[in-house]
Amino acid sequence: SGGPNWGVALGRRDGVTANLKAANTNLPSPFDPLKTIVDKFSAVGLDLRDVVALSGAHTIGLAQCFTFKHRLFNYKGTGQPDPNLDSSLASSLKTACPNVDKSNTNLNSLDMVSTYMFDNAYYKNLVNNAGLLESDQALMSDPQAASIVKDYSMYPYLFFNDFATSMAKLGNIGVITGINGEVRMKCGKINSLS
């Protein structure tokens, strides 16, 4: 799939519990406005450049229709599509995600240009009003974020470099030290279940 490389610290301790409520509170939602996303990133020491760079992970992956269907059929309660969404993309998405509940779990590529390639097509999509998630397209509503998006759309090496830097910063958030957590014997299980 391509993409950048970055160093990952080894020997980190893993937590032994998970908290769904905290995850849903602290992680950005596809429905969050840009200010909320920036605030969530800022709360853990990340800045707007990190928001824009890490959003580029959406160059690979899928989203369920319920995360963007409101943009196709009833944007902000108007009964109309999002006027900022590219009309040909909207038409294509309406076929993949018809306005019925049973389509809510249908999947669609976050980046329909190069679904399985880690590249800068995601940013080119945003410049062309073809971001799938409203939270992604919102990057173009802020002049500073839009400037970064445009740079990444033209200079993939800049995106790759900033993405790697932001991933390294992300990996240093909430590091567990001392006697807290554990070093896992098997990655997918806490040691008491191994």
Coordinates of C-alpha atoms in Angstrom, one line a residue:
S1 CA 0.0 0.0 0.0
G2 CA 3.0 2.3 0.2
G3 CA 3.4 5.2 2.6
P4 CA 6.0 6.5 5.0
N5 CA 8.0 4.7 7.8
W6 CA 8.6 6.0 11.3
G7 CA 10.3 4.6 14.4
V8 CA 8.2 2.9 17.0
A9 CA 9.4 2.6 20.5
L10 CA 9.6 -1.0 21.7
G11 CA 9.1 -2.5 25.1
R12 CA 6.1 -0.4 25.9
R13 CA 3.7 -1.5 28.6
D14 CA 0.1 -2.2 27.6
G15 CA -3.0 -1.4 29.7
V16 CA -5.0 -4.3 31.1
T17 CA -8.4 -2.6 30.9
A18 CA -10.4 -0.8 28.1
N19 CA -12.9 2.0 28.5
L20 CA -15.4 2.3 25.6
K21 CA -16.9 5.5 27.0
A22 CA -13.5 7.2 27.4
A23 CA -12.6 6.1 23.8
N24 CA -15.8 7.5 22.4
T25 CA -15.3 10.7 24.4
N26 CA -11.7 11.3 23.6
L27 CA -11.4 10.1 20.0
P28 CA -12.8 12.2 17.1
S29 CA -16.1 11.2 15.6
P30 CA -17.0 11.5 12.0
F31 CA -19.8 13.8 13.2
D32 CA -17.6 16.2 15.2
P33 CA -17.1 19.7 13.9
L34 CA -13.5 20.7 13.2
K35 CA -13.1 22.8 16.3
T36 CA -14.1 19.8 18.5
I37 CA -11.6 17.6 16.7
V38 CA -8.8 20.2 17.1
D39 CA -9.7 20.6 20.8
K40 CA -9.5 16.8 21.3
F41 CA -6.1 16.7 19.6
S42 CA -4.9 19.8 21.6
A43 CA -5.9 18.1 24.9
V44 CA -3.2 15.5 24.3
G45 CA -0.5 17.8 22.9
L46 CA -1.2 17.6 19.2
D47 CA -1.8 20.7 17.0
L48 CA -3.7 21.6 13.8
R49 CA -0.9 20.2 11.5
D50 CA -1.1 16.9 13.4
V51 CA -4.9 16.9 12.9
V52 CA -4.5 17.5 9.1
A53 CA -1.6 15.0 8.8
L54 CA -3.2 12.2 10.8
S55 CA -6.6 12.7 9.0
G56 CA -4.6 11.6 5.9
A57 CA -4.8 8.0 7.3
H58 CA -8.2 8.1 5.6
T59 CA -6.4 7.6 2.3
I60 CA -6.9 3.9 3.2
G61 CA -10.0 2.4 4.7
L62 CA -13.7 2.1 4.6
A63 CA -16.6 3.9 6.3
Q64 CA -20.1 2.7 6.9
C65 CA -22.9 4.6 5.2
F66 CA -24.4 5.9 8.4
T67 CA -21.3 8.0 8.9
F68 CA -21.9 10.1 5.8
K69 CA -25.5 9.3 4.6
H70 CA -26.8 12.6 6.1
R71 CA -24.7 14.4 3.5
L72 CA -26.5 12.7 0.7
F73 CA -30.1 13.0 1.6
N74 CA -30.8 15.4 4.5
Y75 CA -27.9 17.7 5.2
K76 CA -28.5 19.8 8.3
G77 CA -32.2 19.0 8.1
T78 CA -32.7 20.6 4.7
G79 CA -33.9 17.4 2.9
Q80 CA -31.2 18.1 0.4
P81 CA -27.6 16.9 -0.2
D82 CA -24.6 18.8 1.3
P83 CA -24.1 21.6 -1.2
N84 CA -20.3 21.3 -0.6
L85 CA -20.2 17.7 -1.7
D86 CA -19.1 17.1 -5.3
S87 CA -22.3 16.2 -7.2
S88 CA -20.9 13.3 -9.2
L89 CA -19.6 11.8 -6.0
A90 CA -22.9 12.3 -4.2
S91 CA -24.7 10.6 -7.1
S92 CA -22.4 7.6 -6.9
L93 CA -22.7 7.4 -3.1
K94 CA -26.5 7.4 -3.3
T95 CA -26.3 4.2 -5.4
A96 CA -24.0 2.6 -2.8
C97 CA -25.9 3.9 0.2
P98 CA -29.6 4.3 -0.6
N99 CA -31.8 6.2 1.8
V100 CA -33.0 3.2 3.7
D101 CA -31.9 2.0 7.2
K102 CA -30.7 -1.4 5.9
S103 CA -27.9 0.4 4.0
N104 CA -26.4 1.9 7.1
T105 CA -23.8 -0.7 7.5
N106 CA -22.8 -0.8 3.8
L107 CA -19.2 0.1 3.3
N108 CA -17.6 2.7 1.0
S109 CA -14.0 3.7 0.5
L110 CA -12.8 6.7 2.3
D111 CA -10.7 7.5 -0.7
M112 CA -12.4 6.3 -3.9
V113 CA -9.5 7.3 -6.1
S114 CA -6.9 5.0 -4.6
T115 CA -8.6 2.8 -2.0
Y116 CA -5.7 0.6 -1.2
M117 CA -2.7 3.0 -1.7
F118 CA -1.3 5.2 1.0
D119 CA -0.9 8.4 -1.0
N120 CA -2.0 12.0 -1.0
A121 CA -5.2 11.4 -3.1
Y122 CA -7.2 12.0 0.1
Y123 CA -6.1 15.6 0.1
K124 CA -6.7 16.0 -3.6
N125 CA -10.3 14.8 -2.9
L126 CA -10.7 17.4 -0.2
V127 CA -9.5 20.2 -2.5
N128 CA -12.2 19.0 -5.0
N129 CA -15.0 18.8 -2.4
A130 CA -14.9 15.0 -2.6
G131 CA -14.1 14.2 1.0
L132 CA -16.4 11.4 2.2
L133 CA -16.8 12.3 5.8
E134 CA -18.1 15.7 6.8
S135 CA -15.4 15.9 9.4
D136 CA -12.7 15.3 6.7
Q137 CA -14.2 17.9 4.3
A138 CA -14.4 20.4 7.2
L139 CA -10.6 20.7 7.0
M140 CA -11.2 22.9 4.0
S141 CA -13.4 25.3 6.0
D142 CA -10.5 26.6 8.1
P143 CA -8.0 28.7 6.2
Q144 CA -4.9 27.4 8.1
A145 CA -6.0 23.7 7.7
A146 CA -7.0 24.3 4.1
S147 CA -3.5 25.6 3.4
I148 CA -2.0 22.5 4.8
V149 CA -4.4 20.3 2.8
K150 CA -3.4 22.1 -0.4
D151 CA 0.3 21.6 0.4
Y152 CA -0.2 17.9 1.0
S153 CA -2.3 17.6 -2.2
M154 CA 0.6 19.0 -4.2
Y155 CA 3.6 17.6 -2.3
P156 CA 3.2 13.9 -1.2
Y157 CA 6.6 13.8 0.4
L158 CA 5.6 16.7 2.7
F159 CA 2.5 14.7 3.7
F160 CA 4.5 11.5 4.3
N161 CA 7.1 13.4 6.4
D162 CA 4.4 15.1 8.5
F163 CA 2.4 11.9 8.9
A164 CA 5.4 10.0 10.2
T165 CA 6.2 12.9 12.6
S166 CA 2.6 13.0 13.9
M167 CA 2.4 9.2 14.3
A168 CA 5.5 9.3 16.4
K169 CA 4.0 12.1 18.5
L170 CA 0.8 10.1 18.8
G171 CA 2.7 7.0 19.9
N172 CA 4.1 9.1 22.9
I173 CA 0.7 10.0 24.3
G174 CA -0.3 8.3 27.5
V175 CA 2.7 6.0 27.8
I176 CA 2.3 3.6 30.7
T177 CA 5.3 3.3 32.9
G178 CA 6.5 1.8 36.2
I179 CA 4.4 -1.0 37.6
N180 CA 1.3 0.0 35.7
G181 CA 0.1 -2.2 32.8
E182 CA 2.1 -5.1 31.6
V183 CA 4.4 -6.2 28.8
R184 CA 2.3 -8.7 26.9
M185 CA 3.3 -12.2 26.1
K186 CA 0.8 -12.3 23.3
C187 CA -0.2 -9.0 21.7
G188 CA -3.9 -9.7 21.6
K189 CA -4.4 -10.8 25.2
I190 CA -3.7 -9.6 28.7
N191 CA -1.2 -12.0 30.3
S192 CA -3.7 -13.4 32.8
L193 CA -5.7 -14.7 29.8
S194 CA -2.7 -16.1 27.8

